[in-house]
Amino acid sequence: MTTELQQPVKYHLPLGEQLIELNPYIGKHIKLRYTGKIFCVHCQRSIKKSFNQGFCYPCFTSLAQCDMCIMKPELCHYDAGTCREPKWGEEFCFQPHYVYLANSSGIKVGITRHTQIPTRWIDQGAVQALPILKVASRYISGLAEIAIAEHVSDKTSWQRMLKNLQEPVDLITRRDELLAECQEQLAAITEKFGDQAIEFLPEEKVIDIQFPVEQYPVKVKSFNFDKVAEVEGVLQGIKGQYLLLDTGVINIRKFTGYEVEFEA
């Protein structure tokens, strides 16, 4: 789903040539029907199974954006000359990235490209977010994230996020504590990669995010198009990339590339 940072977040569901605004359907009965067709999001070929949220197997094994170093930037192997797509890597990885704190199921540290702010936070279901470092490359962001992750989680519990169980966090205070705790590691990164490798962001303010939800689930039942072709119920809200129905929840991003029909 595409998003806009409004209060609350505005959601659209792209289906083929259509772009369906979803917020007006909250409180109404909707139905999603999977037709059985899947198309690779990169090469558009028809496939029976998708990998890495939307790719065919050949694209999954050949594209740099599907390599393990995208999930774990500290494993970047560009300097070893083994990047799957060096030109893509230069355009994607060798540009400014941000290290941030977010509160989705509790406080966590994460990284994102500058072009993905605030989309990344919305997709994670974060109700608060704060950029704390601007770094020169994706690889360096991974090193900084590892240092900070020794003191705070780098993962989101999607069940807690969907139940809205997180408590408010003073991200400014926590930022200052974490940067003090990681001072030696961050200084070592700067010494190795230069003074421009890491920029501290003391003037950044906390971004508060509100999601269009009328009712959060008490128990989380997850739908899977690979097992059930039709998903329907009253749309009670949207958070992260999940539709919250009175009958269960569905992660729309997980089924990127699936041909789906929408009814309301």
Tab-separated table of C-alpha atoms in Angstrom:
chain	number	residue	atom	x	y	z
A	1	MET	CA	0.000	0.000	0.000
A	2	THR	CA	1.138	3.530	-0.672
A	3	THR	CA	0.957	6.025	2.159
A	4	GLU	CA	0.867	9.728	2.950
A	5	LEU	CA	1.837	11.136	6.347
A	6	GLN	CA	-1.381	12.807	7.378
A	7	GLN	CA	-3.222	12.645	10.698
A	8	PRO	CA	-4.209	9.889	10.399
A	9	VAL	CA	-2.053	8.228	7.724
A	10	LYS	CA	-3.725	8.101	4.307
A	11	TYR	CA	-3.610	4.713	2.547
A	12	HIS	CA	-4.060	3.683	-1.094
A	13	LEU	CA	-4.178	0.128	-2.440
A	14	PRO	CA	-2.614	-0.210	-5.932
A	15	LEU	CA	-4.403	-2.864	-8.009
A	16	GLY	CA	-3.255	-2.908	-11.620
A	17	GLU	CA	-4.072	0.522	-13.063
A	18	GLN	CA	-6.280	1.373	-10.081
A	19	LEU	CA	-5.286	3.222	-6.929
A	20	ILE	CA	-7.993	2.672	-4.329
A	21	GLU	CA	-8.201	5.067	-1.384
A	22	LEU	CA	-8.825	2.807	1.603
A	23	ASN	CA	-9.532	5.186	4.475
A	24	PRO	CA	-13.172	5.775	3.434
A	25	TYR	CA	-13.812	2.020	3.676
A	26	ILE	CA	-12.976	1.830	7.380
A	27	GLY	CA	-16.104	0.655	9.188
A	28	LYS	CA	-17.425	-0.996	6.016
A	29	HIS	CA	-17.451	-4.576	4.746
A	30	ILE	CA	-14.788	-5.336	2.122
A	31	LYS	CA	-13.638	-8.424	0.234
A	32	LEU	CA	-10.267	-9.261	-1.321
A	33	ARG	CA	-10.152	-12.168	-3.744
A	34	TYR	CA	-6.885	-13.677	-4.961
A	35	THR	CA	-7.271	-14.809	-8.595
A	36	GLY	CA	-4.462	-17.368	-8.413
A	37	LYS	CA	-2.112	-15.326	-10.608
A	38	ILE	CA	1.259	-13.959	-9.451
A	39	PHE	CA	3.579	-11.689	-11.429
A	40	CYS	CA	7.195	-10.860	-10.635
A	41	VAL	CA	7.422	-7.227	-9.523
A	42	HIS	CA	10.680	-6.780	-11.458
A	43	CYS	CA	10.398	-8.640	-14.773
A	44	GLN	CA	6.579	-9.058	-14.757
A	45	ARG	CA	6.725	-12.741	-15.741
A	46	SER	CA	3.915	-15.004	-14.563
A	47	ILE	CA	5.079	-17.216	-11.702
A	48	LYS	CA	3.690	-19.870	-9.388
A	49	LYS	CA	5.605	-18.751	-6.302
A	50	SER	CA	7.142	-15.457	-5.285
A	51	PHE	CA	10.312	-14.859	-3.304
A	52	ASN	CA	11.295	-11.943	-1.079
A	53	GLN	CA	7.824	-10.359	-1.328
A	54	GLY	CA	7.234	-10.329	-5.050
A	55	PHE	CA	10.184	-11.600	-7.089
A	56	CYS	CA	10.525	-14.634	-9.352
A	57	TYR	CA	13.352	-17.011	-8.479
A	58	PRO	CA	15.784	-15.843	-11.224
A	59	CYS	CA	15.348	-12.206	-10.123
A	60	PHE	CA	15.613	-13.214	-6.479
A	61	THR	CA	18.976	-14.876	-7.101
A	62	SER	CA	20.413	-12.241	-9.444
A	63	LEU	CA	19.258	-8.812	-8.266
A	64	ALA	CA	21.336	-6.840	-5.778
A	65	GLN	CA	18.165	-5.632	-4.072
A	66	CYS	CA	17.432	-9.251	-3.092
A	67	ASP	CA	20.880	-9.988	-1.676
A	68	MET	CA	21.383	-10.687	2.027
A	69	CYS	CA	23.307	-7.431	2.476
A	70	ILE	CA	20.074	-5.474	1.955
A	71	MET	CA	18.717	-7.013	5.155
A	72	LYS	CA	22.134	-6.895	6.839
A	73	PRO	CA	24.080	-3.937	5.426
A	74	GLU	CA	27.142	-4.846	7.489
A	75	LEU	CA	27.570	-7.799	5.095
A	76	CYS	CA	28.099	-5.500	2.099
A	77	HIS	CA	30.612	-7.096	-0.282
A	78	TYR	CA	30.896	-4.322	-2.875
A	79	ASP	CA	34.579	-3.760	-2.074
A	80	ALA	CA	35.226	-7.457	-2.690
A	81	GLY	CA	34.042	-7.013	-6.270
A	82	THR	CA	31.174	-9.481	-5.841
A	83	CYS	CA	28.178	-7.116	-5.834
A	84	ARG	CA	25.453	-8.586	-8.059
A	85	GLU	CA	24.809	-5.204	-9.695
A	86	PRO	CA	27.628	-2.721	-8.988
A	87	LYS	CA	25.890	0.182	-10.726
A	88	TRP	CA	22.681	-0.408	-8.763
A	89	GLY	CA	24.705	-0.701	-5.582
A	90	GLU	CA	26.407	2.630	-6.243
A	91	GLU	CA	23.062	4.354	-6.826
A	92	PHE	CA	21.237	2.696	-3.927
A	93	CYS	CA	23.798	1.961	-1.223
A	94	PHE	CA	26.306	4.781	-1.635
A	95	GLN	CA	23.922	7.566	-0.698
A	96	PRO	CA	22.891	9.090	2.631
A	97	HIS	CA	21.107	6.793	5.052
A	98	TYR	CA	19.567	7.548	8.422
A	99	VAL	CA	19.774	5.629	11.661
A	100	TYR	CA	16.592	6.155	13.646
A	101	LEU	CA	14.721	5.200	16.771
A	102	ALA	CA	11.082	4.177	16.431
A	103	ASN	CA	8.314	2.999	18.709
A	104	SER	CA	6.213	0.323	17.022
A	105	SER	CA	5.962	-2.571	19.472
A	106	GLY	CA	8.398	-0.839	21.795
A	107	ILE	CA	11.555	1.143	21.090
A	108	LYS	CA	13.805	-0.136	18.292
A	109	VAL	CA	16.699	1.057	16.169
A	110	GLY	CA	16.560	0.923	12.397
A	111	ILE	CA	18.023	2.332	9.193
A	112	THR	CA	16.497	3.764	6.043
A	113	ARG	CA	17.391	5.733	2.948
A	114	HIS	CA	16.701	9.439	3.097
A	115	THR	CA	14.069	8.948	0.375
A	116	GLN	CA	12.110	6.514	2.569
A	117	ILE	CA	11.364	8.953	5.392
A	118	PRO	CA	8.650	8.735	6.739
A	119	THR	CA	7.433	5.777	4.621
A	120	ARG	CA	9.663	3.311	6.450
A	121	TRP	CA	8.239	4.272	9.829
A	122	ILE	CA	4.645	4.086	8.623
A	123	ASP	CA	5.237	0.639	7.101
A	124	GLN	CA	6.568	-0.584	10.455
A	125	GLY	CA	3.511	0.686	12.295
A	126	ALA	CA	5.587	3.106	14.395
A	127	VAL	CA	3.643	5.669	16.416
A	128	GLN	CA	6.826	7.669	17.134
A	129	ALA	CA	10.074	8.054	15.200
A	130	LEU	CA	13.256	10.087	15.498
A	131	PRO	CA	16.262	10.255	13.132
A	132	ILE	CA	19.426	10.247	15.250
A	133	LEU	CA	22.286	9.855	12.755
A	134	LYS	CA	22.866	10.670	9.109
A	135	VAL	CA	25.557	8.489	7.576
A	136	ALA	CA	27.386	8.412	4.259
A	137	SER	CA	26.411	4.929	3.043
A	138	ARG	CA	24.251	1.914	3.733
A	139	TYR	CA	27.246	-0.086	4.922
A	140	ILE	CA	28.108	2.514	7.550
A	141	SER	CA	24.481	2.671	8.653
A	142	GLY	CA	24.633	-1.065	9.266
A	143	LEU	CA	27.732	-0.715	11.418
A	144	ALA	CA	26.100	2.059	13.463
A	145	GLU	CA	22.906	0.046	13.834
A	146	ILE	CA	24.830	-2.962	15.161
A	147	ALA	CA	26.505	-0.793	17.785
A	148	ILE	CA	23.211	0.678	18.991
A	149	ALA	CA	21.406	-2.680	18.789
A	150	GLU	CA	23.641	-3.936	21.598
A	151	HIS	CA	21.527	-1.725	23.877
A	152	VAL	CA	18.085	-1.687	22.253
A	153	SER	CA	16.082	-4.024	19.975
A	154	ASP	CA	16.362	-3.843	16.194
A	155	LYS	CA	13.168	-5.830	15.604
A	156	THR	CA	9.417	-5.231	15.728
A	157	SER	CA	6.919	-7.647	17.274
A	158	TRP	CA	4.176	-7.388	14.646
A	159	GLN	CA	1.576	-8.923	16.956
A	160	ARG	CA	2.171	-6.311	19.670
A	161	MET	CA	2.245	-3.591	17.038
A	162	LEU	CA	-1.154	-4.646	15.697
A	163	LYS	CA	-2.627	-4.828	19.199
A	164	ASN	CA	-1.337	-1.284	19.850
A	165	LEU	CA	0.415	-2.405	23.047
A	166	GLN	CA	3.387	-0.039	22.845
A	167	GLU	CA	3.847	2.596	25.554
A	168	PRO	CA	4.918	6.198	24.860
A	169	VAL	CA	8.717	6.606	24.896
A	170	ASP	CA	10.844	9.710	25.451
A	171	LEU	CA	12.893	9.203	22.299
A	172	ILE	CA	15.003	12.317	22.818
A	173	THR	CA	16.218	11.145	26.222
A	174	ARG	CA	16.728	7.589	24.968
A	175	ARG	CA	18.688	8.891	21.971
A	176	ASP	CA	21.087	10.783	24.222
A	177	GLU	CA	21.551	7.739	26.461
A	178	LEU	CA	22.220	5.399	23.540
A	179	LEU	CA	24.677	7.718	21.800
A	180	ALA	CA	26.588	8.068	25.060
A	181	GLU	CA	26.653	4.284	25.491
A	182	CYS	CA	27.869	3.803	21.901
A	183	GLN	CA	30.342	6.665	21.844
A	184	GLU	CA	33.427	4.478	21.445
A	185	GLN	CA	31.978	2.353	18.617
A	186	LEU	CA	30.734	5.377	16.705
A	187	ALA	CA	34.081	7.124	17.162
A	188	ALA	CA	35.826	4.055	15.733
A	189	ILE	CA	33.583	4.170	12.660
A	190	THR	CA	34.396	7.854	12.146
A	191	GLU	CA	38.097	7.187	12.548
A	192	LYS	CA	37.970	4.465	9.901
A	193	PHE	CA	35.742	6.186	7.337
A	194	GLY	CA	36.393	9.887	7.980
A	195	ASP	CA	34.691	12.817	9.681
A	196	GLN	CA	31.916	12.866	7.052
A	197	ALA	CA	30.907	9.264	7.753
A	198	ILE	CA	28.537	10.092	10.615
A	199	GLU	CA	26.571	13.258	11.304
A	200	PHE	CA	24.761	13.591	14.615
A	201	LEU	CA	21.253	15.095	14.447
A	202	PRO	CA	20.576	16.862	17.765
A	203	GLU	CA	17.984	19.237	16.268
A	204	GLU	CA	15.658	16.571	14.890
A	205	LYS	CA	12.203	16.380	16.459
A	206	VAL	CA	10.080	13.343	17.204
A	207	ILE	CA	7.546	12.505	14.510
A	208	ASP	CA	4.202	11.323	15.880
A	209	ILE	CA	2.184	9.051	13.610
A	210	GLN	CA	-1.514	8.302	13.905
A	211	PHE	CA	-3.092	5.375	12.078
A	212	PRO	CA	-6.675	5.131	10.815
A	213	VAL	CA	-7.915	2.488	13.259
A	214	GLU	CA	-11.344	2.278	14.870
A	215	GLN	CA	-10.643	-0.917	16.796
A	216	TYR	CA	-7.464	-2.917	17.425
A	217	PRO	CA	-7.593	-6.729	17.556
A	218	VAL	CA	-7.405	-8.451	20.935
A	219	LYS	CA	-6.209	-11.662	19.298
A	220	VAL	CA	-4.314	-11.638	16.016
A	221	LYS	CA	-5.472	-14.090	13.354
A	222	SER	CA	-3.490	-13.738	10.141
A	223	PHE	CA	-4.876	-14.486	6.658
A	224	ASN	CA	-2.763	-16.065	3.918
A	225	PHE	CA	-3.822	-15.894	0.251
A	226	ASP	CA	-1.836	-19.075	-0.441
A	227	LYS	CA	-4.252	-20.935	1.831
A	228	VAL	CA	-7.482	-18.925	1.555
A	229	ALA	CA	-8.250	-17.135	-1.710
A	230	GLU	CA	-10.983	-14.879	-0.306
A	231	VAL	CA	-10.568	-12.561	2.657
A	232	GLU	CA	-13.506	-10.511	3.824
A	233	GLY	CA	-14.870	-8.678	6.820
A	234	VAL	CA	-15.444	-5.224	8.244
A	235	LEU	CA	-12.337	-3.074	7.827
A	236	GLN	CA	-11.658	-1.829	11.365
A	237	GLY	CA	-8.407	-0.067	10.575
A	238	ILE	CA	-5.046	0.002	8.826
A	239	LYS	CA	-1.657	-0.033	10.522
A	240	GLY	CA	1.755	-0.595	9.005
A	241	GLN	CA	1.051	-2.662	5.897
A	242	TYR	CA	-1.786	-4.573	7.564
A	243	LEU	CA	-5.515	-4.398	6.985
A	244	LEU	CA	-7.309	-5.001	10.285
A	245	LEU	CA	-10.628	-6.776	9.698
A	246	ASP	CA	-13.094	-7.997	12.287
A	247	THR	CA	-12.325	-11.489	10.964
A	248	GLY	CA	-8.514	-11.241	11.067
A	249	VAL	CA	-5.553	-9.307	9.654
A	250	ILE	CA	-3.653	-9.501	6.380
A	251	ASN	CA	-0.188	-8.232	5.530
A	252	ILE	CA	-0.660	-6.670	2.104
A	253	ARG	CA	3.072	-6.266	1.455
A	254	LYS	CA	3.610	-10.004	1.866
A	255	PHE	CA	1.487	-10.577	-1.234
A	256	THR	CA	3.046	-7.989	-3.527
A	257	GLY	CA	2.740	-9.256	-7.115
A	258	TYR	CA	-0.450	-11.246	-6.419
A	259	GLU	CA	-3.425	-10.420	-8.637
A	260	VAL	CA	-6.250	-9.448	-6.291
A	261	GLU	CA	-9.768	-8.160	-6.832
A	262	PHE	CA	-11.304	-5.679	-4.398
A	263	GLU	CA	-14.994	-5.438	-3.561
A	264	ALA	CA	-16.894	-3.257	-1.102
